[in-house]
Short mmCIF file of C-alpha atoms in Angstrom, two decimals:
data_model
loop_
_atom_site.label_atom_id
_atom_site.label_comp_id
_atom_site.label_asym_id
_atom_site.label_seq_id
_atom_site.Cartn_x
_atom_site.Cartn_y
_atom_site.Cartn_z
CA MET A 30 144.68 103.21 30.46
CA ASP A 31 141.13 103.92 29.19
CA GLN A 32 140.11 107.45 29.01
CA ASN A 33 136.53 106.36 29.10
CA THR A 34 136.62 104.66 32.24
CA TYR A 35 135.43 106.67 35.33
CA VAL A 36 135.30 105.58 38.93
CA VAL A 37 132.74 106.67 41.54
CA ILE A 38 133.53 106.43 45.09
CA MET A 39 130.43 106.39 47.42
CA ALA A 40 131.80 108.16 50.52
CA GLY A 41 128.51 109.44 52.23
CA GLY A 42 127.82 106.87 54.91
CA ILE A 43 128.22 106.99 58.50
CA GLY A 44 129.31 103.41 59.30
CA SER A 45 127.21 103.14 62.46
CA ARG A 46 128.00 99.39 63.00
CA PHE A 47 131.58 100.68 63.55
CA TRP A 48 130.77 102.97 66.46
CA PRO A 49 132.43 104.33 68.60
CA PHE A 50 135.26 104.49 66.17
CA SER A 51 132.93 105.72 63.23
CA ARG A 52 131.26 109.00 64.24
CA THR A 53 128.96 111.37 62.54
CA ASN A 54 131.50 114.13 62.09
CA TYR A 55 134.12 111.54 61.27
CA PRO A 56 132.96 108.43 59.58
CA LYS A 57 135.04 105.36 59.13
CA GLN A 58 135.90 105.92 55.60
CA PHE A 59 137.96 108.81 56.78
CA HIS A 60 139.93 106.76 59.35
CA ASP A 61 142.99 104.72 59.12
CA VAL A 62 141.02 101.54 60.13
CA LEU A 63 143.93 99.17 59.25
CA GLY A 64 146.61 101.25 60.91
CA ILE A 65 148.66 101.34 57.84
CA GLY A 66 148.93 105.10 57.38
CA GLU A 67 145.98 105.53 54.81
CA SER A 68 142.29 106.16 55.47
CA MET A 69 139.87 103.75 53.69
CA LEU A 70 138.92 106.54 51.45
CA GLN A 71 142.64 106.97 50.22
CA MET A 72 143.14 103.27 49.98
CA THR A 73 140.07 102.98 47.66
CA ALA A 74 141.26 105.99 45.36
CA ASN A 75 144.76 104.54 45.04
CA ARG A 76 143.33 101.03 44.21
CA PHE A 77 142.33 102.72 40.66
CA LYS A 78 145.67 104.22 39.83
CA ASN A 79 146.18 101.71 36.98
CA ILE A 80 142.56 101.70 35.90
CA CYS A 81 141.65 105.30 35.01
CA PRO A 82 143.36 108.70 34.82
CA PRO A 83 143.18 110.54 38.04
CA GLU A 84 140.70 113.32 36.61
CA ASN A 85 138.21 110.41 36.12
CA ILE A 86 137.87 109.63 39.80
CA PHE A 87 134.84 111.18 41.42
CA VAL A 88 133.71 111.07 45.15
CA VAL A 89 130.07 111.38 46.09
CA THR A 90 129.73 112.52 49.67
CA ASN A 91 127.53 114.36 52.19
CA LYS A 92 128.19 118.16 52.04
CA ASP A 93 129.36 118.05 55.60
CA TYR A 94 132.39 115.99 54.51
CA GLU A 95 133.75 118.04 51.66
CA SER A 96 136.80 119.32 53.84
CA LEU A 97 137.57 115.79 54.84
CA VAL A 98 137.59 114.65 51.18
CA LYS A 99 139.65 117.62 50.11
CA GLU A 100 142.15 117.05 52.95
CA GLN A 101 142.47 113.35 52.17
CA LEU A 102 142.35 113.55 48.22
CA PRO A 103 143.93 116.91 47.55
CA GLN A 104 144.43 115.85 43.80
CA LEU A 105 140.64 116.05 43.29
CA LYS A 106 139.13 119.26 41.67
CA ASP A 107 135.98 120.54 42.94
CA ASN A 108 134.19 119.21 39.91
CA GLN A 109 135.23 115.67 41.08
CA ILE A 110 133.49 115.98 44.59
CA LEU A 111 129.96 115.45 44.39
CA LEU A 112 128.27 116.87 47.54
CA GLU A 113 124.98 115.46 48.59
CA PRO A 114 122.64 117.84 50.87
CA ILE A 115 120.91 114.87 52.46
CA GLY A 116 121.46 111.14 52.34
CA ARG A 117 119.18 109.17 50.13
CA ASN A 118 120.86 105.86 49.81
CA THR A 119 122.71 104.55 46.70
CA ALA A 120 120.08 104.81 43.93
CA PRO A 121 120.07 108.76 43.92
CA CYS A 122 123.84 108.88 44.60
CA ILE A 123 124.65 106.66 41.47
CA ALA A 124 121.95 108.62 39.49
CA TYR A 125 123.65 111.95 40.14
CA ALA A 126 127.23 110.75 39.33
CA SER A 127 125.89 108.89 36.25
CA TYR A 128 124.05 111.77 34.66
CA LYS A 129 126.85 114.20 35.60
CA ILE A 130 129.74 111.99 34.06
CA SER A 131 127.64 111.10 31.09
CA GLN A 132 127.27 114.82 30.41
CA LEU A 133 130.96 115.14 30.30
CA ASN A 134 131.64 111.98 28.30
CA PRO A 135 128.58 110.11 26.87
CA ASP A 136 130.73 107.02 26.31
CA ALA A 137 131.74 106.82 29.79
CA ASN A 138 132.03 103.38 31.59
CA LEU A 139 131.47 103.68 35.27
CA VAL A 140 133.06 101.69 37.94
CA VAL A 141 130.96 102.29 41.27
CA THR A 142 132.43 101.38 44.54
CA PRO A 143 132.05 101.91 48.27
CA SER A 144 134.78 103.91 49.94
CA ASP A 145 135.23 101.60 53.12
CA HIS A 146 136.06 98.08 51.35
CA VAL A 147 139.27 96.27 51.63
CA VAL A 148 140.68 94.56 48.70
CA LEU A 149 143.89 92.59 49.58
CA LYS A 150 144.74 91.33 45.96
CA GLU A 151 145.02 94.71 44.13
CA ASP A 152 146.62 93.22 41.13
CA VAL A 153 143.86 90.63 40.57
CA PHE A 154 141.32 93.44 41.36
CA THR A 155 142.84 95.67 38.52
CA ASN A 156 142.49 92.68 35.93
CA VAL A 157 138.95 91.81 37.15
CA ILE A 158 137.88 95.50 36.88
CA THR A 159 139.42 95.80 33.36
CA GLU A 160 137.60 92.51 32.29
CA ALA A 161 134.22 93.89 33.40
CA VAL A 162 134.81 97.42 32.04
CA GLU A 163 135.50 95.82 28.57
CA ALA A 164 132.32 93.69 28.86
CA ALA A 165 130.32 96.85 29.86
CA ALA A 166 131.66 98.78 26.93
CA LYS A 167 130.72 96.33 24.50
CA ASP A 168 127.07 95.25 25.67
CA ASP A 169 124.21 96.54 27.50
CA VAL A 170 124.98 94.59 30.78
CA LEU A 171 124.89 95.80 34.42
CA ILE A 172 127.80 93.97 36.34
CA THR A 173 128.55 93.38 39.93
CA LEU A 174 131.56 91.65 41.37
CA GLY A 175 130.67 88.36 43.39
CA ILE A 176 132.80 87.02 46.03
CA THR A 177 132.73 83.07 46.78
CA PRO A 178 131.56 83.05 50.30
CA SER A 179 133.85 81.52 53.09
CA ARG A 180 131.26 81.27 55.70
CA PRO A 181 127.46 81.72 56.20
CA ASP A 182 127.75 85.33 57.00
CA THR A 183 124.38 87.22 57.69
CA GLY A 184 125.76 90.63 57.20
CA TYR A 185 126.13 90.28 53.38
CA GLY A 186 123.63 90.20 50.46
CA TYR A 187 123.70 87.01 48.42
CA ILE A 188 123.70 86.64 44.76
CA GLN A 189 122.45 83.38 42.91
CA TYR A 190 123.76 82.98 39.50
CA ILE A 191 123.21 80.49 36.53
CA ASP A 192 126.50 78.77 36.13
CA ASP A 193 127.89 78.56 32.47
CA PRO A 194 131.49 77.35 32.43
CA SER A 195 131.92 78.81 28.93
CA GLN A 196 131.51 82.30 30.12
CA ASN A 197 133.31 84.45 32.89
CA LEU A 198 130.22 86.73 33.24
CA LYS A 199 127.34 84.62 34.90
CA LYS A 200 123.68 85.62 34.50
CA VAL A 201 122.23 86.69 37.75
CA LYS A 202 119.11 84.60 38.85
CA THR A 203 118.18 86.06 42.28
CA PHE A 204 119.38 88.65 44.97
CA THR A 205 118.83 87.88 48.56
CA GLU A 206 119.52 90.65 51.15
CA LYS A 207 121.05 89.60 54.42
CA PRO A 208 119.62 86.18 54.98
CA ASN A 209 119.20 84.42 58.47
CA LEU A 210 121.75 82.04 59.44
CA GLU A 211 119.85 78.70 58.29
CA LEU A 212 119.46 80.30 54.85
CA ALA A 213 122.91 81.60 54.64
CA GLN A 214 123.99 78.07 55.34
CA MET A 215 121.98 76.66 52.65
CA PHE A 216 123.46 79.22 50.13
CA LEU A 217 126.80 78.14 51.15
CA ASP A 218 126.11 74.34 50.66
CA SER A 219 124.37 74.79 47.28
CA GLY A 220 127.54 76.21 45.80
CA GLU A 221 125.30 78.43 43.55
CA PHE A 222 125.61 81.78 45.43
CA VAL A 223 128.10 84.39 46.12
CA TRP A 224 128.48 87.44 48.30
CA ASN A 225 127.41 90.76 46.59
CA SER A 226 130.26 93.04 46.88
CA GLY A 227 128.57 96.05 46.06
CA ILE A 228 130.97 97.07 43.42
CA PHE A 229 129.29 97.74 40.12
CA ILE A 230 130.38 98.18 36.50
CA TRP A 231 128.39 99.64 33.55
CA ASN A 232 128.25 101.94 30.64
CA ALA A 233 126.66 105.27 31.73
CA GLN A 234 124.07 104.90 28.91
CA SER A 235 123.02 101.46 30.26
CA ILE A 236 122.53 102.51 33.83
CA ILE A 237 120.59 105.60 32.70
CA ARG A 238 118.36 103.56 30.56
CA ALA A 239 117.61 101.22 33.66
CA PHE A 240 116.99 104.38 35.70
CA ARG A 241 114.37 105.53 33.26
CA GLN A 242 112.60 102.00 33.02
CA TYR A 243 112.72 101.10 36.86
CA LEU A 244 113.00 104.43 38.62
CA PRO A 245 111.51 107.03 36.34
CA GLU A 246 110.74 109.29 39.36
CA ILE A 247 114.55 109.75 40.02
CA SER A 248 115.55 109.85 36.42
CA GLU A 249 112.97 112.59 35.65
CA VAL A 250 114.48 114.62 38.62
CA PHE A 251 118.18 114.34 37.27
CA GLU A 252 117.39 114.79 33.52
CA GLU A 253 116.03 118.20 34.50
CA GLY A 254 119.61 119.25 35.46
CA SER A 255 121.00 118.26 32.07
CA THR A 256 121.90 122.02 31.57
CA SER A 257 123.28 122.44 35.18
CA PHE A 258 125.81 119.58 35.60
CA ASN A 259 129.52 120.68 35.39
CA THR A 260 128.34 124.45 35.81
CA LEU A 261 128.10 126.91 38.68
CA SER A 262 124.30 126.07 39.02
CA GLU A 263 124.92 122.41 39.70
CA LYS A 264 125.04 122.95 43.60
CA ASP A 265 121.72 124.81 43.64
CA PHE A 266 120.13 122.25 41.22
CA ILE A 267 121.33 119.32 43.45
CA SER A 268 120.02 120.86 46.60
CA ASN A 269 116.62 120.96 45.27
CA ALA A 270 116.79 117.76 43.44
CA TYR A 271 117.51 115.67 46.29
CA SER A 272 114.49 116.82 48.13
CA HIS A 273 112.37 115.10 45.23
CA CYS A 274 114.35 111.69 45.53
CA GLY A 275 113.10 108.72 47.66
CA ASN A 276 115.36 106.75 50.01
CA ILE A 277 116.15 103.84 47.87
CA SER A 278 119.09 101.47 47.20
CA ILE A 279 120.34 100.52 43.63
CA ASP A 280 119.89 96.86 44.64
CA TYR A 281 116.27 97.31 45.37
CA GLY A 282 115.38 99.73 42.78
CA ILE A 283 117.18 98.37 39.89
CA MET A 284 119.56 95.54 40.30
CA GLU A 285 116.67 93.31 41.65
CA LYS A 286 114.49 94.03 38.70
CA VAL A 287 116.35 94.19 35.49
CA ASP A 288 117.01 91.27 33.15
CA ASN A 289 120.45 92.29 31.90
CA VAL A 290 122.43 91.98 35.23
CA TYR A 291 125.40 89.67 35.40
CA VAL A 292 127.99 88.76 38.12
CA LEU A 293 131.70 88.34 37.68
CA LEU A 294 133.09 86.02 40.34
CA SER A 295 136.23 87.47 41.90
CA ASP A 296 138.81 86.23 44.31
CA ILE A 297 140.16 89.64 45.23
CA GLY A 298 140.61 89.38 49.07
CA TRP A 299 137.57 91.41 49.65
CA SER A 300 136.04 92.36 52.97
CA ASP A 301 133.32 95.20 53.29
CA LEU A 302 134.71 96.03 56.61
CA GLY A 303 131.31 96.69 57.92
CA THR A 304 131.52 95.45 61.49
CA TRP A 305 134.30 94.95 64.27
CA LYS A 306 134.23 91.21 63.44
CA SER A 307 135.24 91.77 59.87
CA LEU A 308 137.97 93.84 60.89
CA TYR A 309 139.04 91.28 63.33
CA THR A 310 139.08 88.54 60.60
CA ILE A 311 141.34 90.31 58.27
CA SER A 312 143.58 91.59 60.80
CA GLN A 313 147.01 90.16 61.95
CA LYS A 314 146.57 88.42 65.31
CA ASP A 315 149.09 87.57 68.28
CA GLU A 316 149.75 84.29 69.68
CA ASN A 317 146.54 84.35 71.56
CA GLN A 318 144.43 85.40 68.49
CA ASN A 319 144.07 88.84 69.77
CA VAL A 320 144.08 91.91 67.35
CA VAL A 321 145.44 95.07 68.94
CA ASP A 322 145.84 98.51 67.66
CA GLY A 323 147.04 100.59 70.29
CA GLN A 324 148.90 99.79 73.60
CA ALA A 325 147.92 96.83 75.78
CA ILE A 326 148.89 94.47 78.28
CA LEU A 327 146.91 91.39 78.39
CA TYR A 328 146.48 88.51 80.73
CA ASP A 329 144.51 85.39 80.21
CA THR A 330 142.80 87.17 77.15
CA LYS A 331 142.23 85.61 73.76
CA ASP A 332 140.24 86.11 70.55
CA CYS A 333 139.78 89.87 71.31
CA ILE A 334 140.04 93.00 69.14
CA ILE A 335 141.38 96.04 70.82
CA LYS A 336 141.47 99.40 68.96
CA THR A 337 142.16 102.35 71.15
CA PRO A 338 144.30 105.71 71.09
CA LYS A 339 147.85 105.23 71.06
CA ASN A 340 148.31 107.26 74.15
CA ARG A 341 146.03 105.05 76.24
CA LEU A 342 147.17 102.00 77.88
CA VAL A 343 144.59 99.21 78.08
CA VAL A 344 145.22 96.37 80.66
CA ALA A 345 142.74 93.36 80.51
CA GLN A 346 142.51 90.21 82.26
CA GLY A 347 140.28 87.15 81.61
CA LEU A 348 138.47 88.21 78.64
CA GLU A 349 137.62 85.97 75.57
CA ASP A 350 135.82 87.10 72.32
CA TYR A 351 135.41 90.81 73.38
CA ILE A 352 135.56 94.26 71.40
CA ILE A 353 137.23 97.07 73.31
CA ALA A 354 137.07 100.05 71.28
CA GLU A 355 137.62 103.81 72.25
CA TYR A 356 137.56 106.89 70.24
CA ASP A 357 137.12 110.43 71.44
CA ASN A 358 134.67 110.47 74.50
CA VAL A 359 133.36 106.93 74.22
CA LEU A 360 134.71 103.74 75.30
CA MET A 361 132.78 100.58 74.40
CA ILE A 362 133.37 96.90 75.71
CA CYS A 363 131.07 94.46 73.95
CA LYS A 364 130.97 90.77 73.34
CA LYS A 365 132.36 90.11 69.72
CA ASP A 366 129.50 87.61 69.11
CA GLU A 367 126.91 90.42 70.00
CA GLU A 368 128.24 93.25 67.79
CA GLN A 369 124.80 93.47 66.24
CA LYS A 370 123.88 95.40 69.32
CA VAL A 371 126.47 98.29 68.30
CA LYS A 372 123.82 100.18 66.57
CA GLU A 373 121.39 99.91 69.50
CA PHE A 374 124.12 101.18 71.90
CA MET A 375 124.65 104.15 69.40
CA ALA A 376 120.90 104.81 69.62
CA ASP A 377 120.74 104.55 73.31
CA ALA A 378 123.79 106.92 73.66
CA LYS A 379 122.40 109.55 71.51
CA ALA A 380 118.84 109.16 73.47
CA SER A 381 120.25 109.21 76.81
CA LYS A 382 123.58 111.21 76.62
CA GLY A 383 123.08 113.49 73.55
CA ALA A 384 124.48 113.78 69.95
CA ASN A 385 128.00 114.62 71.12
CA TYR A 386 128.46 110.93 71.77
CA ILE A 387 127.59 109.66 68.31
#
């Protein structure tokens, strides 16, 4: 196990596409989404048990979720929980972790991962991450894991790469964020594109150099904190620093611009679990292709996903391709093929009924 390997888990999102199950005060990364006795955050942290020491795992989250992180990952010390005062997308989040960890260990190699993804082939995942870390430690490269697409999904970003059969690491040619269906089908047919997993691997100094070159306004903010990181003054510094950071993703701010970005093709049983349909796809189904997490009596119902509290009984008749989801004070019934409207439902619920429903 490499003492220079650090894991940064990004756990600050709200997961609005998973409403009403994912809520502002209890986002999906803290839920046992798969019904296996572990939250998404716990699954993510446990995925790295053979990759780095437990003291090298850091979680970046919103300050409002501090108690949830501590409850679910009690092994983490306070210095391993990075609290964002406000959400500013992935670039400031990654900058914060990179500068903080590089101050602890200038030779650190970072694995940056979302907290709410599924990886079914964990042994393969361990091998893939180990290979990527070794490459990042040796060369000045920024690496992302690429997933071979199985369908023309419009919810994922796509990476076009230059295929060199002699190299496992492929030079990235282009990034495309969430194409329309026609373009996604073209990508799939070409065989030159993979899904962007959003899992990144790089040396801390490599990503800091990239921030200095492509996002200097962010790097200047965090470089001012060089004497504050890992001290009692860090919290006050970060509270002020975030107010000077723009809302920008690491993909748009850096990955789409640098010339040293590579993709490692990975068959790890991955899903970003970003939507109800993605949960349906990876879940075990009954003889009528229904996914049921809860209690249900179903008649003439097929291809549905039902996720409700265990103390509620759902009786449904004549449904096909529907989502039935209940959590706390909201019950949602929606056509599975129209799940893109979930964010609209959430916004309308807030506008007409109040924030208590989101």
